[in-house]
mmCIF file of C-alpha atoms in Angstrom:
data_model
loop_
_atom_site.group_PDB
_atom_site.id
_atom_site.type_symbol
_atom_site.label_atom_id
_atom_site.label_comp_id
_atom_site.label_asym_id
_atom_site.label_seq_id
_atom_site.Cartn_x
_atom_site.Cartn_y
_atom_site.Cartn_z
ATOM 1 C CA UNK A 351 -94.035 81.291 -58.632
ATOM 2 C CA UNK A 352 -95.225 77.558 -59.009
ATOM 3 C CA UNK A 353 -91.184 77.045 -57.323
ATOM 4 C CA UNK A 354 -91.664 79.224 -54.720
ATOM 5 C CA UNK A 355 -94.840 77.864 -53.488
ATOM 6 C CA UNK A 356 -93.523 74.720 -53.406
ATOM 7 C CA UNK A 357 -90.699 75.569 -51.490
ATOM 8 C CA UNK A 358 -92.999 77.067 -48.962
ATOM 9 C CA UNK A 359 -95.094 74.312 -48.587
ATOM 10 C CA UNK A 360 -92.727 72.314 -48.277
ATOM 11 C CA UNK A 361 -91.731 73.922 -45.297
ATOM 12 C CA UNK A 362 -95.006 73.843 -43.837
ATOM 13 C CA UNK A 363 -94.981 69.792 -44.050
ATOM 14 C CA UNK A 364 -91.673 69.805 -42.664
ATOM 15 C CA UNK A 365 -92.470 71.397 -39.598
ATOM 16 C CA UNK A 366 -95.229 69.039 -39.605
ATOM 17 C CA UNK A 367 -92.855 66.329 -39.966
ATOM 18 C CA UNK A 368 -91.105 67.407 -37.493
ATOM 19 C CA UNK A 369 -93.869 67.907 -34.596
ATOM 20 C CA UNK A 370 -94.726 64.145 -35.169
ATOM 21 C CA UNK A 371 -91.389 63.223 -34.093
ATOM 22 C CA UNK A 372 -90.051 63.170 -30.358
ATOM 23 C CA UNK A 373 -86.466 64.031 -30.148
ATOM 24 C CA UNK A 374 -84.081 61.652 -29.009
ATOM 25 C CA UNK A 375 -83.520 63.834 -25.786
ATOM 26 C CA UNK A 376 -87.413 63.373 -24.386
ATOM 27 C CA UNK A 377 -87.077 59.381 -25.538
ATOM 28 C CA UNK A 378 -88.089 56.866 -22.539
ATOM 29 C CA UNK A 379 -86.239 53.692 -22.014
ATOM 30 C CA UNK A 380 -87.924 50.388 -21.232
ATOM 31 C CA UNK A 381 -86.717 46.941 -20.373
ATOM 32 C CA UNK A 382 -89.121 44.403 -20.628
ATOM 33 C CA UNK A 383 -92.909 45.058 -19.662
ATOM 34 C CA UNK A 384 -93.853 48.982 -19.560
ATOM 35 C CA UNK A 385 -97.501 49.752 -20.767
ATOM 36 C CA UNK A 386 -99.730 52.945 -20.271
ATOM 37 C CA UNK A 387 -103.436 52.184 -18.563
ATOM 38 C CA UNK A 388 -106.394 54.054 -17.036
ATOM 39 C CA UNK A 389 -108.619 53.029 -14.729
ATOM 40 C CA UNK A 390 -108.021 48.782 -15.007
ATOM 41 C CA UNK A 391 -109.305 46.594 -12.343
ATOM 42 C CA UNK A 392 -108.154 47.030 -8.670
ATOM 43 C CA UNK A 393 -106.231 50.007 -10.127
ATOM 44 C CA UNK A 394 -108.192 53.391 -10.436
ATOM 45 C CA UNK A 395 -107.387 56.327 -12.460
ATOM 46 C CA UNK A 396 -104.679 58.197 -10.019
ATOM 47 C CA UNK A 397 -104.798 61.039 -8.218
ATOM 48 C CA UNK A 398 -103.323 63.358 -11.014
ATOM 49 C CA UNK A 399 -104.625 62.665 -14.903
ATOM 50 C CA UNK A 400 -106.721 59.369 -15.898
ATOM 51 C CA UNK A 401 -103.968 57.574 -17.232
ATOM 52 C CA UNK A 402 -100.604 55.973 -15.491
ATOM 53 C CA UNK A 403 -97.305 53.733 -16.637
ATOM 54 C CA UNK A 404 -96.606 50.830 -14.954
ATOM 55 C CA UNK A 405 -93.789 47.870 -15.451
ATOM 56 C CA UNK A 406 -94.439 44.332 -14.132
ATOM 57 C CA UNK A 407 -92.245 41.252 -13.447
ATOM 58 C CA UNK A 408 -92.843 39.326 -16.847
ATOM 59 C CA UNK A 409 -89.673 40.511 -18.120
ATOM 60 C CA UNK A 410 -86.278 39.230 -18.752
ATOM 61 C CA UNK A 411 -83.633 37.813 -16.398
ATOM 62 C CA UNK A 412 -82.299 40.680 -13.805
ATOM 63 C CA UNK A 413 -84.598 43.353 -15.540
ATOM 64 C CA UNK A 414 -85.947 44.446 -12.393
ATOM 65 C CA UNK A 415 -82.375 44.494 -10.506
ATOM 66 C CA UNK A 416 -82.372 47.802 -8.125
ATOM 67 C CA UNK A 417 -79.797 49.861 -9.609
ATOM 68 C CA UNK A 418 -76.539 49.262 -7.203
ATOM 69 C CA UNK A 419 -78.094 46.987 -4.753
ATOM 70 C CA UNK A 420 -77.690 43.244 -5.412
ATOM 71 C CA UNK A 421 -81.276 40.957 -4.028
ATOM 72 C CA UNK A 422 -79.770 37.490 -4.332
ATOM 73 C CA UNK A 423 -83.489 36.397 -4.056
ATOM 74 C CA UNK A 424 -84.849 38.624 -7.498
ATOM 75 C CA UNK A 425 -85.147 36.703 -10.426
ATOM 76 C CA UNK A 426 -86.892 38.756 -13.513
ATOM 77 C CA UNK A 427 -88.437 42.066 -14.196
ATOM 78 C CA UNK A 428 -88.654 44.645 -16.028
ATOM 79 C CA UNK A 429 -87.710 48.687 -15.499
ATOM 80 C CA UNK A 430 -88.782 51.908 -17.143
ATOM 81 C CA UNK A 431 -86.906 55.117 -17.221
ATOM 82 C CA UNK A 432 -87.753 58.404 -17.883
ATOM 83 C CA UNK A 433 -86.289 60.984 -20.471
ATOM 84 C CA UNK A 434 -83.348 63.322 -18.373
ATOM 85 C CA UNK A 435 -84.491 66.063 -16.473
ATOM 86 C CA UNK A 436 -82.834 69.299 -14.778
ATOM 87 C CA UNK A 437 -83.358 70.003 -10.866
ATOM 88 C CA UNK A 438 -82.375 72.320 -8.571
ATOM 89 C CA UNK A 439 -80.894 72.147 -5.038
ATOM 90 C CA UNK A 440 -83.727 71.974 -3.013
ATOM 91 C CA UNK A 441 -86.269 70.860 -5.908
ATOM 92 C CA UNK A 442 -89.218 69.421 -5.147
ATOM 93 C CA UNK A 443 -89.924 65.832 -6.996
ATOM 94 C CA UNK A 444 -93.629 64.099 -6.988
ATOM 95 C CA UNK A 445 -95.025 61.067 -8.047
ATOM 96 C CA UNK A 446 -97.834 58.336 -7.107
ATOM 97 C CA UNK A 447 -96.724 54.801 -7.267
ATOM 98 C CA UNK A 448 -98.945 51.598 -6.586
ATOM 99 C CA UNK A 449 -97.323 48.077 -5.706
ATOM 100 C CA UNK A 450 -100.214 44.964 -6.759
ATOM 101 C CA UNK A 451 -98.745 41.332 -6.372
ATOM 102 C CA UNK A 452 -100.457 38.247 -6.872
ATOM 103 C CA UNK A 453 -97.234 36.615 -4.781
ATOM 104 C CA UNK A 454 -97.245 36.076 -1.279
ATOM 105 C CA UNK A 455 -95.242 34.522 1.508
ATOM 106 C CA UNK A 456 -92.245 32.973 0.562
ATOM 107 C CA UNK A 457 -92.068 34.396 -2.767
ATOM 108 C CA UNK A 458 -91.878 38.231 -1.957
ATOM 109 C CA UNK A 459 -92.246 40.109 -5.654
ATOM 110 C CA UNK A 460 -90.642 43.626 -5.026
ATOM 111 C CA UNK A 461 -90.890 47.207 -6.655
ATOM 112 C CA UNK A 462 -88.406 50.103 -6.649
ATOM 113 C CA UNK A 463 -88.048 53.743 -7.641
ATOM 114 C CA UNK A 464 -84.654 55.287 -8.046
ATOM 115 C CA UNK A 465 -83.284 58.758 -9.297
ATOM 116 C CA UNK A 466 -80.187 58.607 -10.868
ATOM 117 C CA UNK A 467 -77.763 61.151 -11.751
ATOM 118 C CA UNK A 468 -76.375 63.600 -9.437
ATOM 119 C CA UNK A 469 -73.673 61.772 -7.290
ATOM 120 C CA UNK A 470 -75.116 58.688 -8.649
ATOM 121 C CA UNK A 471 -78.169 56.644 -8.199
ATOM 122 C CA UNK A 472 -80.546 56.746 -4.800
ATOM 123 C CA UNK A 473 -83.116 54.665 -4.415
ATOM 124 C CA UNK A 474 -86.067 56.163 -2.915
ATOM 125 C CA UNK A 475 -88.146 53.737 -2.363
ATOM 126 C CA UNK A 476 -88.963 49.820 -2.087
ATOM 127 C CA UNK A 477 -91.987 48.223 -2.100
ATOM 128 C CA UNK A 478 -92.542 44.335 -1.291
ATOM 129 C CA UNK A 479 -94.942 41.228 -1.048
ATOM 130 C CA UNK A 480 -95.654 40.757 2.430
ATOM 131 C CA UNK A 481 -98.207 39.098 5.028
ATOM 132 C CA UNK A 482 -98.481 41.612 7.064
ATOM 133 C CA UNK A 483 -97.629 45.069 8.254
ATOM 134 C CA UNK A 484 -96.147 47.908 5.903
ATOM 135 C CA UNK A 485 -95.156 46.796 2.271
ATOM 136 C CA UNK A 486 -92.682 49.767 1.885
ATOM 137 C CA UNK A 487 -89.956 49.345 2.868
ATOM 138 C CA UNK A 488 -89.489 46.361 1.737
ATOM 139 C CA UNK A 489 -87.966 44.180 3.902
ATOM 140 C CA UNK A 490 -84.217 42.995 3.035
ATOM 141 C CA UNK A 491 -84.165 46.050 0.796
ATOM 142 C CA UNK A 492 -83.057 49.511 0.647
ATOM 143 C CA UNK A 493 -85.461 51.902 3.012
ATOM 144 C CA UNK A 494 -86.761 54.991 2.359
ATOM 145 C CA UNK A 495 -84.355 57.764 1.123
ATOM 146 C CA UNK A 496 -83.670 60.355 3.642
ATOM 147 C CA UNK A 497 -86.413 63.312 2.929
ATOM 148 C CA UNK A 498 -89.188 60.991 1.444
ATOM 149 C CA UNK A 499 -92.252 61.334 2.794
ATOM 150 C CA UNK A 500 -95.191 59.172 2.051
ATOM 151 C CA UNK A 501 -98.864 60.111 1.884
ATOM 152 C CA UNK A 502 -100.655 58.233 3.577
ATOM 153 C CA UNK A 503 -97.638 57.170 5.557
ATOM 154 C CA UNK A 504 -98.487 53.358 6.444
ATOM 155 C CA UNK A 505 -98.775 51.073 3.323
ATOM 156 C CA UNK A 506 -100.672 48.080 4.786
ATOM 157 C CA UNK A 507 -101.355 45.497 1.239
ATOM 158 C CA UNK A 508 -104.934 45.727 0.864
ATOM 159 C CA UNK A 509 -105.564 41.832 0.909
ATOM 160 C CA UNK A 510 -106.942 39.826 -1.844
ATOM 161 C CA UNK A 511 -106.458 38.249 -5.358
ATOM 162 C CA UNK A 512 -105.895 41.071 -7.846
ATOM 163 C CA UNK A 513 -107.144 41.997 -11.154
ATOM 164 C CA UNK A 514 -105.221 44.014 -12.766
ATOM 165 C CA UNK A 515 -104.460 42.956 -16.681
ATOM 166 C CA UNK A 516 -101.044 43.952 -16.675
ATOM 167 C CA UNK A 517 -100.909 40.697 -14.468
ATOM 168 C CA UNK A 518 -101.673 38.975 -17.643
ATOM 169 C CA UNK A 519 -102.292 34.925 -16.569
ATOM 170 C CA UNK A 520 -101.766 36.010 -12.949
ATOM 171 C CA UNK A 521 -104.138 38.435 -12.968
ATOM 172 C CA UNK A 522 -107.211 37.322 -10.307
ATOM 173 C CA UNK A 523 -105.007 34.638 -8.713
ATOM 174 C CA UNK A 524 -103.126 34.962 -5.154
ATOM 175 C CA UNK A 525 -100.582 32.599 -3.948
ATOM 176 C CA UNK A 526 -100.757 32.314 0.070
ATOM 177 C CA UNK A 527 -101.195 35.436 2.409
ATOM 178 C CA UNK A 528 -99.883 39.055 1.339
ATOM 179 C CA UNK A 529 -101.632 38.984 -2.303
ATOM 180 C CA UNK A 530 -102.932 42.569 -3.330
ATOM 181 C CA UNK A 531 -102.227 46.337 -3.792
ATOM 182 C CA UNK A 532 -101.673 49.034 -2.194
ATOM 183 C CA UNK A 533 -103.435 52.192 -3.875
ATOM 184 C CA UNK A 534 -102.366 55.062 -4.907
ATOM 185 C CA UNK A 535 -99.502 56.752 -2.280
ATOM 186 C CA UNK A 536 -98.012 59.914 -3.097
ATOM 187 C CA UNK A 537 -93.905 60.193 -2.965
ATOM 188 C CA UNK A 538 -92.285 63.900 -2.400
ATOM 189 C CA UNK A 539 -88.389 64.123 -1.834
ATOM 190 C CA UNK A 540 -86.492 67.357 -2.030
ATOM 191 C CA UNK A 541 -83.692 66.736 -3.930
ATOM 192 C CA UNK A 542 -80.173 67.883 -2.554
ATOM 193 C CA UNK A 543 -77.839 68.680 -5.556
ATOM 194 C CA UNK A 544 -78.575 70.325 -8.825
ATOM 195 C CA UNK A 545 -77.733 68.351 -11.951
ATOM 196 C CA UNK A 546 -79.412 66.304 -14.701
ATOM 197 C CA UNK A 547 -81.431 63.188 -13.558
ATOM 198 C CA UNK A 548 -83.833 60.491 -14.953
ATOM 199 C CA UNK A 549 -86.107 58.604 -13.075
ATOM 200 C CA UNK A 550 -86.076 54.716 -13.195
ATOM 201 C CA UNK A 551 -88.576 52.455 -11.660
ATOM 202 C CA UNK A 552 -89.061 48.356 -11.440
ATOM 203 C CA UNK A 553 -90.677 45.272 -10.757
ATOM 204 C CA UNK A 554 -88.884 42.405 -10.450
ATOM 205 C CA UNK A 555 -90.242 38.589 -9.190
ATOM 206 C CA UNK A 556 -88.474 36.734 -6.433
ATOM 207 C CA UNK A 557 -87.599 33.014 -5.863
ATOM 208 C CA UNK A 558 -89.425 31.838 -8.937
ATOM 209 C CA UNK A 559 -90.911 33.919 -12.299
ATOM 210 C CA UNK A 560 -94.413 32.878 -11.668
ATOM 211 C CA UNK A 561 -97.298 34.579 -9.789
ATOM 212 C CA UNK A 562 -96.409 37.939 -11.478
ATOM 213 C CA UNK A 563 -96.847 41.877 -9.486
ATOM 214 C CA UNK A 564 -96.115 45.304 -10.976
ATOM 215 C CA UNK A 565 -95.900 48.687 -10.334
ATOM 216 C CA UNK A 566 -98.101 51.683 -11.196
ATOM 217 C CA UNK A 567 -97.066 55.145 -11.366
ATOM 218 C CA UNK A 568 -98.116 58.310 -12.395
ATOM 219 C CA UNK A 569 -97.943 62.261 -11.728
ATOM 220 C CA UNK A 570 -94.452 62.456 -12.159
ATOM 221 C CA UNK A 571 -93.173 66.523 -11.701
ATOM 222 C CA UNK A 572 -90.294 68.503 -10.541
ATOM 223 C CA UNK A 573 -91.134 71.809 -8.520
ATOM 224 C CA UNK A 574 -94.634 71.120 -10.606
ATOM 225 C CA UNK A 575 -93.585 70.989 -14.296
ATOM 226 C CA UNK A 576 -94.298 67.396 -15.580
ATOM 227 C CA UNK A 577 -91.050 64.984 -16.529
ATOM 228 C CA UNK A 578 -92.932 62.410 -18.044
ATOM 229 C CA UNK A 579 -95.852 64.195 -19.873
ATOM 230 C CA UNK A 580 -99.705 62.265 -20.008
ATOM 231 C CA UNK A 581 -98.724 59.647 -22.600
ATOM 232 C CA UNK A 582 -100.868 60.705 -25.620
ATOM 233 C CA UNK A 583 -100.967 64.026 -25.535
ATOM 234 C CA UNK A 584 -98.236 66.104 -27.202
ATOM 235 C CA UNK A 585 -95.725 68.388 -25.054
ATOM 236 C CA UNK A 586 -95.888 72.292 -25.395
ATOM 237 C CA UNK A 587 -93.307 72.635 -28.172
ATOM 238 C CA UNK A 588 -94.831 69.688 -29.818
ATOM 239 C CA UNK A 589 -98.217 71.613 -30.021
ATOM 240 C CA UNK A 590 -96.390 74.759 -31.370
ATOM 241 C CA UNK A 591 -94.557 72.831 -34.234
ATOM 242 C CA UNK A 592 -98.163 71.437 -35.226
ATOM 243 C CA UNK A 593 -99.520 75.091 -35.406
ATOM 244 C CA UNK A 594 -96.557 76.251 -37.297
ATOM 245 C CA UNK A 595 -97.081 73.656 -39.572
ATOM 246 C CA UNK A 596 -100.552 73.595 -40.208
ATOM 247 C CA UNK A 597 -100.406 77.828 -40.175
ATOM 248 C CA UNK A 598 -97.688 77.512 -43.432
ATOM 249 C CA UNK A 599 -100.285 74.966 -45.468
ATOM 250 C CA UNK A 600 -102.929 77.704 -44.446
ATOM 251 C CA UNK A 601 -100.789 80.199 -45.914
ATOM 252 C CA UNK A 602 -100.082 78.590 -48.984
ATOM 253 C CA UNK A 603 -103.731 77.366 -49.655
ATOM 254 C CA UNK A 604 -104.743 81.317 -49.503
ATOM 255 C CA UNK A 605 -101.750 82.164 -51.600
ATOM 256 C CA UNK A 606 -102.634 79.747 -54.095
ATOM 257 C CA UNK A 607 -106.471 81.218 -54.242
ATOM 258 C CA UNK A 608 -105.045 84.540 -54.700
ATOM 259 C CA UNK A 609 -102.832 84.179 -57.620
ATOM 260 C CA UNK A 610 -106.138 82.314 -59.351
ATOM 261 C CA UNK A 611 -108.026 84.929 -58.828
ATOM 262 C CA UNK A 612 -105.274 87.648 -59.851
ATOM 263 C CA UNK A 613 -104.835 85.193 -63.003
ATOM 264 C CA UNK A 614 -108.442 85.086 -63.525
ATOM 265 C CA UNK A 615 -108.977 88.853 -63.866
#
């Protein structure tokens, strides 16, 4: 008896074991500087949950590089990527994004999304330091894939020395005109093939590594199911391992009371 409760409890701690650790197939990638925030500075919560990733420049050299497009200009960065995710033909994918810079003319810090898989890798979207005007697309950079709409559609810089603490020692300082962020703008882009994808985004510094920017993003779902779930809080099949797990110590606790009382008699 004393074998076979073991054995099941065992089993119970296993599954618990088990819901404590991600698989290797929902892992996210990160070069360089990825962090998760809330509401921080001249960044709010976004539109969609109170939290958001984001990846700055202070990373190492070419870590922001735009995945098949070569910026003789970009020095370092950093990039984040996403686990792999299915989509349809005709699949709708969402996201917001936020571009703050502390850089300004002459020294135009840029950040990127790009979904790869597929055919390959299409970037959807650039954002860049500049003095005036629209920041995306940036300028000198890939524009906006065809099918990518933007809400709100212009993306002005709203002007001024950020803080933001991802910044780190940048963070409240502004080098010339075209300092700032942009808020929160919401991405949709029907994607055209089915297959397996990830989605990568980047920040990388131009010209020099000083005067850092990043990039903010958050609400990140295909035809409405989340890819990249609210960092924290467990996925689906997470939460049913943990109730498997904590239902089999349950089960052996009241087993255990039984056969005391059964001996006890």
């Amino acid at each position: 008896m004393a074998k076979g409760l073991k054995a099941v409890f065992g089993l119970g701690v296993a599954a618990l074991g088990l819901a404590m650790v991600p698989s290797a197939a929902s892992a996210n990638v990160c070069v360089g500087d990825c962090g998760v925030l809330g509401a921080d500075g001249v960044v709010t919560a976004p539109p969609i949950g109170g939290q958001y990733r984001y990846v700055t420049t202070i990373g190492p050299d070419g870590g922001g590089d735009i995945p098949g497009f070569a910026v003789g200009e970009a020095t370092n960065g950093s990039n984040f990527t996403t686990s792999a995710f299915e989509a349809q033909a005709g699949s709708t994918l969402e996201f917001y994004f936020n571009y703050v810079t502390s850089d300004g003319s002459g020294f135009s810090d840029f950040g990127w999304a790009a979904l790869n898989g597929g055919s390959g890798s299409l970037t959807l979207f650039t954002a860049r330091t500049t003095p005036s005007g629209d920041t995306v697309p940036g300028f000198g950079l890939p524009g906006l894939a065809p099918g990518v709409v933007l809400d709100p559609a212009s993306t002005p810089i709203i002007p001024g020395a950020p803080v933001w603490s991802p910044l780190q020692g940048s963070s409240g300082l502004c080098f010339s005109t075209g300092c700032g962020y942009t808020g929160w703008i919401k991405s949709t882009y029907t994607i055209e093939e089915a297959g397996v994808y990830t989605l990568q985004f980047g920040a990388a510094n131009a010209v020099d590594t000083i005067y850092d920017s990043g990039l903010a993003f958050a609400g990140l779902v295909i035809d409405g199911d989340p890819i990249d779930p609210t960092p924290g809080i467990p996925e689906p099949a997470t939460w049913a391992m943990l109730i498997a797990g904590f239902g089999m110590v349950g089960f052996v606790a009241r087993r255990r009371r039984s056969d005391m009382a059964v001996k006890a008699a």
